[in-house]
Amino acid sequence: MKLSKRSLYIIVVIVATIAVDQISKVLVRNNIQPRTEIHPGERISLIGDAFIMMNVENSGAFLGMGSDLNPTLRIILLLILPILVLGFVLRYILKDKSLDNWSLFAFASIIGGGVANVYDRIVYGSVTDFFFIDLGGMFRTGIFNMADLSVTTGMIILVFVSFGKKK
């Protein structure tokens, strides 16, 4: 089976997104002492107090939401549902030939980030988060990882692309 340039582009973006995320998480797990209930963990300042790295294992979803759910519901909401949605989105972008390159990149980034975090939940039982941004209280993030950044970037690109399209 011969892959089209378009399909190859989608696969490369997804695989690159997963690879960057997984490599960054391996580096964090191997080099930064994790935060636990009894230990605050290591904090590495990248840019003063504005951009910090740490190692936090997140058993929930975005910002830890869902970590209190019972195990069955957590499997459904954090593993099964995301896998179904990611599969649906992949099928959609492979079939819809009218999507522009920015939209393909955005959707592929979302899929790659989603797959990377689902992989962590399956293999490790949690997702490794490690970046934190605090711009003096004006703008402050939760603790996130490269997969989260890929998903967020993809969503922002889709918003801009949708505003740029003529109705």
Coordinates of C-alpha atoms in Angstrom, one line a residue:
M1 CA 0.0 0.0 0.0
K2 CA 1.4 3.4 -1.1
L3 CA 0.9 6.3 1.3
S4 CA -0.1 9.6 -0.1
K5 CA 2.0 12.7 0.9
R6 CA -1.0 13.9 2.9
S7 CA -1.3 10.6 4.9
L8 CA 2.5 10.6 5.4
Y9 CA 2.4 14.2 6.7
I10 CA -0.3 13.2 9.2
I11 CA 1.6 10.2 10.4
V12 CA 4.9 12.1 10.7
V13 CA 3.2 14.8 12.8
I14 CA 1.5 12.3 15.1
V15 CA 4.7 10.2 15.5
A16 CA 6.9 13.3 16.1
T17 CA 4.4 14.6 18.7
I18 CA 4.4 11.3 20.6
A19 CA 8.2 11.0 20.4
V20 CA 8.9 14.5 21.7
D21 CA 6.5 13.9 24.5
Q22 CA 7.7 10.5 25.5
I23 CA 11.4 11.5 25.3
S24 CA 10.8 14.6 27.5
K25 CA 8.9 12.4 30.1
V26 CA 11.7 9.8 30.2
L27 CA 14.2 12.7 30.8
V28 CA 12.0 14.1 33.6
R29 CA 11.4 10.7 35.3
N30 CA 15.1 9.9 35.2
N31 CA 16.5 13.3 36.3
I32 CA 14.0 15.1 38.5
Q33 CA 12.9 13.8 41.9
P34 CA 9.1 13.5 41.8
R35 CA 6.7 15.3 44.1
T36 CA 5.0 12.9 46.6
E37 CA 2.6 13.3 49.5
I38 CA 5.6 13.3 51.9
H39 CA 8.2 15.0 49.7
P40 CA 7.7 18.3 47.8
G41 CA 9.9 17.1 44.9
E42 CA 12.6 18.9 43.0
R43 CA 11.9 22.3 41.4
I44 CA 14.2 23.5 38.6
S45 CA 14.0 27.1 37.6
L46 CA 14.3 27.6 33.9
I47 CA 13.5 31.3 33.8
G48 CA 13.4 32.6 37.4
D49 CA 10.1 31.9 39.1
A50 CA 8.2 32.3 35.8
F51 CA 9.1 29.0 34.2
I52 CA 9.7 26.0 36.4
M53 CA 10.2 22.3 35.8
M54 CA 9.2 19.6 38.3
N55 CA 8.0 16.0 38.2
V56 CA 4.4 15.4 39.1
E57 CA 2.5 12.2 38.4
N58 CA -1.1 13.0 37.5
S59 CA -3.6 10.2 37.9
G60 CA -6.4 12.3 36.5
A61 CA -6.9 14.3 33.4
F62 CA -6.3 18.0 32.7
L63 CA -5.1 19.7 36.0
G64 CA -5.8 16.4 37.9
M65 CA -9.5 16.4 37.2
G66 CA -11.0 13.0 37.5
S67 CA -8.3 11.6 39.9
D68 CA -11.0 11.1 42.6
L69 CA -13.3 9.0 40.3
N70 CA -13.8 5.3 41.0
P71 CA -11.5 3.0 39.0
T72 CA -14.2 1.9 36.5
L73 CA -15.4 5.4 35.7
R74 CA -11.8 6.5 35.4
I75 CA -11.0 3.7 32.9
I76 CA -14.1 4.7 30.8
L77 CA -13.5 8.5 30.9
L78 CA -9.7 8.6 30.8
L79 CA -8.9 5.6 28.6
I80 CA -11.8 4.2 26.6
L81 CA -13.5 7.5 25.6
P82 CA -10.3 9.3 24.6
I83 CA -9.2 6.3 22.5
L84 CA -12.6 6.3 20.7
V85 CA -12.5 10.1 20.1
L86 CA -8.9 10.0 18.9
G87 CA -9.7 7.1 16.5
F88 CA -12.7 9.1 15.2
V89 CA -10.6 12.2 14.7
L90 CA -7.9 10.2 12.9
R91 CA -10.5 8.6 10.6
Y92 CA -12.0 12.1 9.9
I93 CA -8.7 13.7 8.9
L94 CA -7.7 10.8 6.7
K95 CA -11.0 10.8 4.9
D96 CA -11.7 14.6 4.6
K97 CA -9.5 15.7 1.7
S98 CA -10.7 19.3 2.0
L99 CA -8.8 20.0 5.2
D100 CA -5.9 22.5 4.7
N101 CA -2.4 21.8 6.0
W102 CA -2.8 23.9 9.2
S103 CA -5.9 22.0 10.1
L104 CA -4.2 18.7 9.4
F105 CA -1.2 19.7 11.5
A106 CA -3.6 20.9 14.3
F107 CA -5.6 17.6 14.3
A108 CA -2.5 15.5 14.1
S109 CA -1.0 17.4 17.0
I110 CA -4.1 16.8 19.1
I111 CA -4.1 13.1 18.2
G112 CA -0.4 12.7 19.0
G113 CA -0.7 14.5 22.3
G114 CA -3.8 12.5 23.2
V115 CA -2.2 9.1 22.3
A116 CA 1.0 10.0 24.3
N117 CA -1.0 10.7 27.5
V118 CA -3.3 7.7 27.0
Y119 CA -0.1 5.6 26.6
D120 CA 1.2 6.9 29.9
R121 CA -2.1 6.1 31.7
I122 CA -2.0 2.5 30.3
V123 CA 1.7 1.9 31.0
Y124 CA 2.4 3.9 34.2
G125 CA -1.1 4.4 35.6
S126 CA -0.6 8.2 35.6
V127 CA 0.7 11.0 33.3
T128 CA 4.0 12.7 34.0
D129 CA 3.6 16.5 34.1
F130 CA 6.5 18.8 34.5
F131 CA 6.2 22.4 33.2
F132 CA 4.7 25.3 35.2
I133 CA 4.4 28.9 34.2
D134 CA 3.6 31.8 36.5
L135 CA 3.9 35.3 35.1
G136 CA 3.6 37.2 38.4
G137 CA 0.0 36.1 39.0
M138 CA -1.3 37.7 35.7
F139 CA -1.0 34.4 33.9
R140 CA -0.5 31.1 35.6
T141 CA -0.8 27.5 34.3
G142 CA -1.4 24.2 35.9
I143 CA 1.5 21.7 35.6
F144 CA 1.6 20.3 32.1
N145 CA 3.7 18.3 29.7
M146 CA 4.6 18.3 26.0
A147 CA 1.5 16.3 25.0
D148 CA -0.8 18.9 26.7
L149 CA 1.1 21.6 24.9
S150 CA 0.5 19.8 21.6
V151 CA -3.2 19.4 22.2
T152 CA -3.5 23.0 23.3
T153 CA -1.5 24.3 20.3
G154 CA -3.7 22.2 18.0
M155 CA -6.9 23.6 19.5
I156 CA -5.6 27.2 19.2
I157 CA -4.6 26.6 15.5
L158 CA -8.1 25.2 14.8
V159 CA -9.7 28.3 16.3
F160 CA -7.6 30.6 14.2
V161 CA -8.2 28.5 11.0
S162 CA -12.0 28.6 11.7
F163 CA -12.0 32.4 12.0
G164 CA -9.9 32.7 8.9
K165 CA -12.4 30.7 6.7
K166 CA -15.0 32.5 4.8
K167 CA -18.6 31.6 5.8

